[in-house]
CSV table of C-alpha atoms and ligand atoms in Angstrom, one decimal:
chain,number,residue,atom,x,y,z
A,1,MET,CA,-30.8,190.0,49.4
A,2,LYS,CA,-33.7,187.8,50.6
A,3,VAL,CA,-34.1,188.1,54.3
A,4,PHE,CA,-36.3,186.0,56.7
A,5,VAL,CA,-37.3,188.2,59.7
A,6,THR,CA,-38.8,186.8,62.9
A,7,GLY,CA,-40.7,189.2,65.0
A,8,GLY,CA,-41.2,191.5,62.0
A,9,ALA,CA,-44.5,192.7,63.4
A,10,GLY,CA,-43.0,194.0,66.6
A,11,TYR,CA,-41.6,197.5,67.4
A,12,ILE,CA,-38.0,197.0,66.4
A,13,GLY,CA,-38.6,194.2,63.8
A,14,SER,CA,-41.3,196.1,61.9
A,15,ILE,CA,-39.1,199.2,61.4
A,16,CYS,CA,-36.1,197.1,60.4
A,17,VAL,CA,-38.3,195.4,57.8
A,18,GLU,CA,-39.4,198.8,56.5
A,19,GLU,CA,-35.7,199.9,56.2
A,20,LEU,CA,-34.7,196.6,54.6
A,21,LEU,CA,-37.4,197.1,51.9
A,22,ASN,CA,-36.4,200.7,51.4
A,23,ALA,CA,-32.9,199.5,50.8
A,24,GLY,CA,-34.1,197.1,48.1
A,25,HIS,CA,-34.0,193.8,50.0
A,26,GLN,CA,-36.8,191.2,49.8
A,27,VAL,CA,-38.4,190.3,53.1
A,28,THR,CA,-40.5,187.5,54.6
A,29,VAL,CA,-41.9,188.2,58.1
A,30,PHE,CA,-42.5,185.3,60.5
A,31,ASP,CA,-44.5,186.4,63.6
A,32,ASN,CA,-47.1,184.9,65.9
A,33,LEU,CA,-48.6,188.3,66.6
A,34,SER,CA,-48.5,187.7,70.3
A,35,GLU,CA,-46.9,191.1,70.8
A,36,GLY,CA,-46.7,192.5,67.3
A,37,HIS,CA,-49.3,193.9,65.1
A,38,ARG,CA,-50.4,192.8,61.6
A,39,MET,CA,-50.8,196.4,60.7
A,40,ALA,CA,-47.1,197.1,61.4
A,41,VAL,CA,-46.0,194.6,58.7
A,42,ASP,CA,-45.0,196.6,55.6
A,43,GLU,CA,-47.3,195.5,52.8
A,44,ARG,CA,-44.3,194.9,50.5
A,45,ALA,CA,-43.2,192.0,52.8
A,46,GLN,CA,-44.5,188.5,52.6
A,47,PHE,CA,-46.2,187.5,55.9
A,48,ILE,CA,-46.3,184.1,57.6
A,49,GLU,CA,-48.2,183.9,60.9
A,50,GLY,CA,-46.4,181.2,62.9
A,51,CYS,CA,-44.7,180.4,66.2
A,52,LEU,CA,-41.1,179.5,66.7
A,53,SER,CA,-42.2,176.8,69.3
A,54,ASP,CA,-43.6,174.8,66.4
A,55,ARG,CA,-40.3,173.2,65.1
A,56,GLU,CA,-41.8,171.6,61.9
A,57,THR,CA,-43.4,174.9,60.9
A,58,ILE,CA,-40.2,177.0,61.3
A,59,LEU,CA,-38.0,174.3,59.6
A,60,ASN,CA,-40.4,174.2,56.6
A,61,ALA,CA,-40.9,178.0,56.4
A,62,VAL,CA,-37.1,178.8,56.3
A,63,ALA,CA,-36.4,175.9,53.9
A,64,ALA,CA,-39.2,177.0,51.5
A,65,ASP,CA,-38.3,180.7,51.7
A,66,GLN,CA,-34.7,180.2,50.5
A,67,SER,CA,-33.5,183.4,52.2
A,68,GLU,CA,-29.8,184.1,52.3
A,69,ALA,CA,-30.1,185.7,55.8
A,70,VAL,CA,-32.2,185.5,58.9
A,71,MET,CA,-32.9,188.4,61.3
A,72,HIS,CA,-34.2,187.2,64.6
A,73,PHE,CA,-36.2,189.8,66.6
A,74,ALA,CA,-38.9,187.5,68.0
A,75,ALA,CA,-38.4,187.4,71.8
A,76,PHE,CA,-40.0,188.5,75.1
A,77,ALA,CA,-38.3,191.6,76.4
A,78,GLN,CA,-39.8,192.7,79.7
A,79,VAL,CA,-37.2,192.6,82.5
A,80,GLY,CA,-39.8,192.6,85.3
A,81,GLU,CA,-41.9,189.9,83.9
A,82,SER,CA,-38.7,187.7,83.4
A,83,MET,CA,-38.2,187.9,87.2
A,84,THR,CA,-41.6,186.5,87.9
A,85,ASP,CA,-41.9,184.1,84.9
A,86,PRO,CA,-38.3,183.0,84.0
A,87,SER,CA,-39.6,179.8,82.3
A,88,LYS,CA,-41.4,182.0,79.7
A,89,TYR,CA,-38.1,183.7,78.9
A,90,PHE,CA,-35.8,180.7,78.7
A,91,ARG,CA,-38.4,178.8,76.7
A,92,ASN,CA,-39.1,181.4,74.1
A,93,ASN,CA,-35.8,183.4,73.9
A,94,VAL,CA,-33.6,180.3,74.1
A,95,ALA,CA,-35.4,177.0,73.3
A,96,ASN,CA,-37.6,178.4,70.5
A,97,GLY,CA,-34.7,180.3,69.1
A,98,ILE,CA,-32.8,177.0,68.7
A,99,ASN,CA,-35.6,175.8,66.4
A,100,LEU,CA,-34.8,178.8,64.2
A,101,LEU,CA,-31.1,178.3,64.3
A,102,ASP,CA,-31.5,174.7,63.2
A,103,ALA,CA,-33.8,175.8,60.4
A,104,ALA,CA,-31.2,178.3,59.3
A,105,VAL,CA,-28.4,175.6,59.3
A,106,GLU,CA,-30.6,173.1,57.4
A,107,ALA,CA,-31.6,175.6,54.8
A,108,GLY,CA,-28.0,176.8,54.2
A,109,VAL,CA,-28.6,180.4,55.4
A,110,LYS,CA,-25.4,182.4,55.1
A,111,LYS,CA,-25.9,185.0,57.9
A,112,PHE,CA,-27.8,185.2,61.1
A,113,ILE,CA,-28.5,188.6,62.7
A,114,PHE,CA,-29.6,188.6,66.3
A,115,SER,CA,-31.1,191.2,68.6
A,116,SER,CA,-29.2,191.0,71.9
A,117,THR,CA,-29.2,193.6,74.6
A,118,ALA,CA,-27.2,195.7,77.0
A,119,ALA,CA,-29.0,193.8,79.7
A,120,THR,CA,-26.4,191.0,79.2
A,121,TYR,CA,-23.9,193.3,80.9
A,122,GLY,CA,-25.9,193.5,84.2
A,123,MET,CA,-24.7,196.3,86.5
A,124,PRO,CA,-21.5,197.7,85.1
A,125,ASP,CA,-20.1,200.4,87.3
A,126,THR,CA,-18.3,202.4,84.6
A,127,GLY,CA,-19.0,203.6,81.2
A,128,PRO,CA,-19.0,203.8,78.2
A,129,ILE,CA,-19.4,200.0,78.0
A,130,THR,CA,-17.4,198.3,75.3
A,131,GLU,CA,-18.0,194.8,74.0
A,132,GLN,CA,-15.2,193.6,76.3
A,133,GLU,CA,-17.1,194.5,79.4
A,134,PRO,CA,-17.8,191.3,81.4
A,135,GLN,CA,-21.3,190.0,80.9
A,136,LYS,CA,-23.1,189.3,84.2
A,137,PRO,CA,-26.8,189.6,83.6
A,138,ILE,CA,-29.0,190.3,86.7
A,139,ASN,CA,-32.3,189.0,85.3
A,140,PRO,CA,-33.6,186.1,83.2
A,141,TYR,CA,-34.2,188.3,80.3
A,142,GLY,CA,-30.5,189.4,80.0
A,143,GLU,CA,-29.5,185.8,80.8
A,144,SER,CA,-31.7,184.4,78.1
A,145,LYS,CA,-30.1,186.7,75.5
A,146,LEU,CA,-26.6,185.9,76.7
A,147,MET,CA,-27.3,182.2,76.5
A,148,PHE,CA,-28.4,182.7,72.9
A,149,GLU,CA,-25.2,184.6,72.2
A,150,THR,CA,-23.2,181.6,73.5
A,151,ILE,CA,-25.2,179.2,71.3
A,152,LEU,CA,-24.4,181.4,68.3
A,153,LYS,CA,-20.7,181.1,68.9
A,154,TRP,CA,-21.0,177.3,68.9
A,155,TYR,CA,-23.2,177.2,65.8
A,156,ARG,CA,-20.6,179.3,64.0
A,157,GLU,CA,-17.8,177.0,65.1
A,158,LEU,CA,-19.6,173.7,64.5
A,159,HIS,CA,-22.0,174.5,61.6
A,160,GLY,CA,-20.3,177.5,60.0
A,161,LEU,CA,-23.3,179.8,60.5
A,162,GLU,CA,-22.0,183.4,60.4
A,163,PHE,CA,-23.6,185.8,62.8
A,164,VAL,CA,-23.8,189.4,64.0
A,165,ALA,CA,-25.4,190.0,67.4
A,166,PHE,CA,-26.3,193.6,68.3
A,167,ARG,CA,-26.4,194.5,72.0
A,168,TYR,CA,-29.0,197.3,71.9
A,169,PHE,CA,-29.0,200.0,74.5
A,170,ASN,CA,-32.4,201.9,74.7
A,171,ALA,CA,-34.1,201.7,71.4
A,172,ALA,CA,-36.6,204.6,71.0
A,173,GLY,CA,-38.3,206.9,68.5
A,174,CYS,CA,-40.5,206.0,65.5
A,175,SER,CA,-40.3,206.1,61.7
A,176,GLU,CA,-42.8,208.2,59.8
A,177,LYS,CA,-45.2,205.2,59.4
A,178,LEU,CA,-44.4,202.8,62.2
A,179,GLY,CA,-44.1,203.2,65.9
A,180,GLU,CA,-44.1,201.7,69.4
A,181,GLU,CA,-47.2,200.0,70.7
A,182,ARG,CA,-47.1,197.2,73.2
A,183,ARG,CA,-49.8,195.3,75.0
A,184,VAL,CA,-48.2,196.3,78.3
A,185,GLU,CA,-46.1,199.5,78.1
A,186,THR,CA,-43.2,199.6,80.5
A,187,HIS,CA,-40.8,201.9,78.6
A,188,LEU,CA,-40.1,205.5,79.6
A,189,ILE,CA,-40.6,207.6,76.5
A,190,PRO,CA,-44.0,206.1,75.4
A,191,ASN,CA,-45.3,206.2,79.0
A,192,VAL,CA,-44.3,209.9,79.3
A,193,LEU,CA,-45.8,210.8,75.9
A,194,ARG,CA,-49.1,209.2,77.1
A,195,VAL,CA,-49.3,211.9,79.7
A,196,ALA,CA,-48.7,214.5,76.9
A,197,LEU,CA,-51.6,212.9,75.0
A,198,ALA,CA,-53.8,213.3,78.2
A,199,GLN,CA,-54.2,209.5,78.4
A,200,LYS,CA,-52.6,209.4,81.8
A,201,LYS,CA,-52.5,212.0,84.6
A,202,GLU,CA,-48.8,211.8,85.4
A,203,CYS,CA,-45.7,209.9,84.6
A,204,ARG,CA,-43.6,208.0,87.1
A,205,ILE,CA,-39.9,208.4,88.0
A,206,PHE,CA,-38.6,205.1,89.4
A,207,GLY,CA,-35.9,206.0,91.9
A,208,THR,CA,-34.4,209.4,92.7
A,209,ASP,CA,-31.5,208.2,94.9
A,210,TYR,CA,-29.2,206.8,92.3
A,211,PRO,CA,-25.5,207.9,92.3
A,212,THR,CA,-26.1,210.1,89.3
A,213,PRO,CA,-26.1,214.0,89.1
A,214,ASP,CA,-29.9,214.3,89.5
A,215,GLY,CA,-30.5,211.0,91.3
A,216,THR,CA,-32.3,209.3,88.4
A,217,CYS,CA,-31.1,206.5,86.1
A,218,ILE,CA,-29.1,207.4,83.0
A,219,ARG,CA,-29.6,205.6,79.7
A,220,ASP,CA,-28.3,205.8,76.2
A,221,TYR,CA,-31.2,206.2,73.8
A,222,ILE,CA,-30.8,205.2,70.2
A,223,HIS,CA,-33.1,206.0,67.3
A,224,ILE,CA,-34.9,203.0,66.0
A,225,VAL,CA,-34.1,204.0,62.4
A,226,ASP,CA,-30.4,204.2,63.2
A,227,LEU,CA,-30.6,200.8,64.8
A,228,ALA,CA,-32.3,199.4,61.7
A,229,GLN,CA,-29.5,200.9,59.6
A,230,ALA,CA,-26.9,198.9,61.5
A,231,HIS,CA,-28.7,195.7,60.7
A,232,ILE,CA,-28.6,196.5,57.0
A,233,LEU,CA,-24.9,197.3,57.2
A,234,ALA,CA,-24.3,194.0,59.0
A,235,LEU,CA,-26.2,192.1,56.3
A,236,GLU,CA,-24.0,193.6,53.6
A,237,SER,CA,-20.7,193.3,55.5
A,238,GLY,CA,-18.5,190.2,55.9
A,239,LYS,CA,-18.2,190.8,59.6
A,240,CYS,CA,-19.1,188.4,62.4
A,241,GLY,CA,-19.4,189.0,66.1
A,242,PHE,CA,-20.9,191.2,68.8
A,243,TYR,CA,-21.6,194.9,68.5
A,244,ASN,CA,-23.0,197.5,70.9
A,245,LEU,CA,-25.5,199.9,69.5
A,246,GLY,CA,-26.0,203.3,71.3
A,247,ASN,CA,-25.0,206.9,70.9
A,248,GLY,CA,-22.5,207.1,73.7
A,249,GLU,CA,-24.5,209.9,75.4
A,250,GLY,CA,-26.5,209.3,78.6
A,251,TYR,CA,-29.7,211.1,79.6
A,252,SER,CA,-31.3,210.8,83.0
A,253,VAL,CA,-35.0,210.0,83.5
A,254,ARG,CA,-35.6,213.6,84.5
A,255,GLU,CA,-33.9,214.9,81.3
A,256,VAL,CA,-36.0,212.6,79.2
A,257,ILE,CA,-39.2,213.9,80.8
A,258,GLU,CA,-38.0,217.5,80.3
A,259,THR,CA,-37.3,216.8,76.6
A,260,CYS,CA,-40.8,215.3,76.2
A,261,ARG,CA,-42.2,218.5,77.7
A,262,GLN,CA,-40.3,220.7,75.3
A,263,VAL,CA,-41.1,218.6,72.3
A,264,SER,CA,-44.8,218.2,73.0
A,265,GLY,CA,-45.3,221.6,74.6
A,266,LYS,CA,-47.3,219.9,77.4
A,267,PRO,CA,-46.6,220.3,81.1
A,268,ILE,CA,-46.4,216.5,81.9
A,269,PRO,CA,-46.6,216.1,85.6
A,270,ALA,CA,-44.3,213.5,87.1
A,271,ILE,CA,-44.4,211.7,90.5
A,272,GLU,CA,-41.4,210.2,92.2
A,273,GLU,CA,-41.5,206.6,93.3
A,274,ALA,CA,-39.2,203.9,94.7
A,275,ARG,CA,-36.6,202.3,92.5
A,276,ARG,CA,-37.7,199.6,90.1
A,277,ASP,CA,-36.1,196.2,90.7
A,278,GLY,CA,-33.1,195.4,88.6
A,279,ASP,CA,-32.3,198.8,87.1
A,280,PRO,CA,-28.6,199.7,86.8
A,281,ALA,CA,-27.9,203.4,87.6
A,282,ARG,CA,-26.1,204.1,84.3
A,283,LEU,CA,-25.9,202.4,80.9
A,284,ILE,CA,-23.9,204.1,78.2
A,285,ALA,CA,-22.7,202.4,75.1
A,286,GLY,CA,-19.3,202.4,73.6
A,287,SER,CA,-20.3,201.8,69.9
A,288,GLN,CA,-17.0,202.5,68.3
A,289,LYS,CA,-16.7,198.9,67.0
A,290,ALA,CA,-19.9,199.3,65.0
A,291,ILE,CA,-18.7,202.7,63.7
A,292,ASP,CA,-15.3,201.4,62.7
A,293,GLU,CA,-16.1,197.9,61.4
A,294,LEU,CA,-19.6,198.3,59.9
A,295,GLY,CA,-19.3,202.0,58.9
A,296,TRP,CA,-22.3,202.8,61.1
A,297,LYS,CA,-23.3,206.5,61.2
A,298,PRO,CA,-26.2,207.4,63.5
A,299,ARG,CA,-28.3,210.1,61.8
A,300,TYR,CA,-30.7,210.9,64.6
A,301,ALA,CA,-28.3,211.0,67.6
A,302,THR,CA,-29.9,213.7,69.8
A,303,LEU,CA,-32.6,213.0,72.4
A,304,GLU,CA,-34.7,215.8,70.8
A,305,GLN,CA,-34.7,214.1,67.4
A,306,ILE,CA,-35.6,210.8,69.0
A,307,VAL,CA,-38.4,212.2,71.2
A,308,ASP,CA,-39.7,214.3,68.3
A,309,SER,CA,-40.1,211.3,66.0
A,310,ALA,CA,-41.9,209.4,68.8
A,311,TRP,CA,-44.2,212.4,69.5
A,312,ARG,CA,-45.1,212.7,65.9
A,313,TRP,CA,-46.1,209.1,65.6
A,314,HIS,CA,-47.9,208.9,69.0
A,315,SER,CA,-49.8,212.1,68.3
A,316,ALA,CA,-50.9,210.8,64.9
A,317,HIS,CA,-51.8,207.4,66.4
A,318,PRO,CA,-53.1,208.1,69.9
A,319,ASN,CA,-54.6,204.6,70.0
A,320,GLY,CA,-51.6,202.9,68.4
A,321,TYR,CA,-52.2,200.8,65.3
A,322,SER,CA,-56.0,200.8,65.9
A,323,SER,CA,-56.1,204.6,65.4
B,1,UDP,N1,-38.5,204.5,84.0
B,1,UDP,C1,-39.2,205.4,84.8
B,1,UDP,N2,-40.6,205.5,84.6
B,1,UDP,C2,-41.3,204.7,83.7
B,1,UDP,C3,-40.5,203.8,82.9
B,1,UDP,C4,-39.1,203.8,83.1
B,1,UDP,O1,-38.7,206.1,85.6
B,1,UDP,O2,-42.5,204.9,83.6
B,1,UDP,C5,-37.1,204.5,84.1
B,1,UDP,C6,-36.5,203.1,84.4
B,1,UDP,O3,-36.5,202.8,85.8
B,1,UDP,C7,-35.1,203.2,83.8
B,1,UDP,C8,-35.3,204.2,82.6
B,1,UDP,O4,-36.5,204.9,82.9
B,1,UDP,O5,-34.2,203.8,84.7
B,1,UDP,C9,-35.4,203.5,81.3
B,1,UDP,O6,-36.4,202.5,81.4
B,1,UDP,P1,-37.0,201.7,80.2
B,1,UDP,O7,-38.0,200.7,80.7
B,1,UDP,O8,-37.5,202.7,79.1
B,1,UDP,O9,-35.8,200.9,79.5
B,1,UDP,P2,-34.7,199.9,80.2
B,1,UDP,O10,-33.5,200.8,80.5
B,1,UDP,O11,-35.3,199.3,81.4
B,1,UDP,O12,-34.4,199.0,79.1
């Protein structure tokens, strides 16, 4: 199929592009490079540098491209920043995304695949979380993604645009060639591995008084290549709707740091700090729906495999894409 991918220069988007191409699809990447990297765009893909806020540009680009499907990764994704600058999140993740949806409808695109998030669930008190869990986001980032999910339902009903929206749990790990490099890094695994690379003295544990066995937050980490595979299955299936993506296993912050120590063979000192605002204690996915309906089979489901792939990329690219 021919697929138009927004945010294809970012962490998740670039690896999905790589997997799409490996599976024999044709790809056009549309990205403004505000967070992504030109070097991360697979050379087999066509690249358009452009911004979703520019309605005419995106309408023309999707119409000219004649893709059968759109995958929409372009979004801001820092929870903390969304609390201090909500306008940035609603404007980009919702308003600019509507330009893309309109472009897809006008161009007769058959399928729209959207990157949503477990942050739409807010603070669930039980797990594993299924797609039926009430969605009560606790920050503008999660709210912006939920708003877009709602808009997708209406565009399907009123314009017939079929969609699959994936609610990602904690995407992590790297492919052989492509990895995780952000202008500002807030995520746990890349921050811990920076200590292993001697780029930082110590890593930080945000909160040790959560109601979990070791007092630190528990998350469900999913390998980026497994996540990409789900997108390819969605493209090829006739399914429509919302799907969680996670492994159904939770690991605490301390367990993640310990795994990074084992994989890297470095001591990785850690300091304990206060809780970070807006962090739920425990987020574990129920992904049975993706397994049953899309035939999704995660291949790199253990934390060791995930961290190992990240360590291999980060140690080969200590300065990210400028290495
Ligand atoms: N975390 C931490 N130290 C860090 C970064 C993250 O203790 O340097 C914790 C964070 O508070 C959360 C978990 O690690 O409980 C995963 O955070 P991350 O930002 O990687 O993903 P999120 O779950 O927020 O999407």
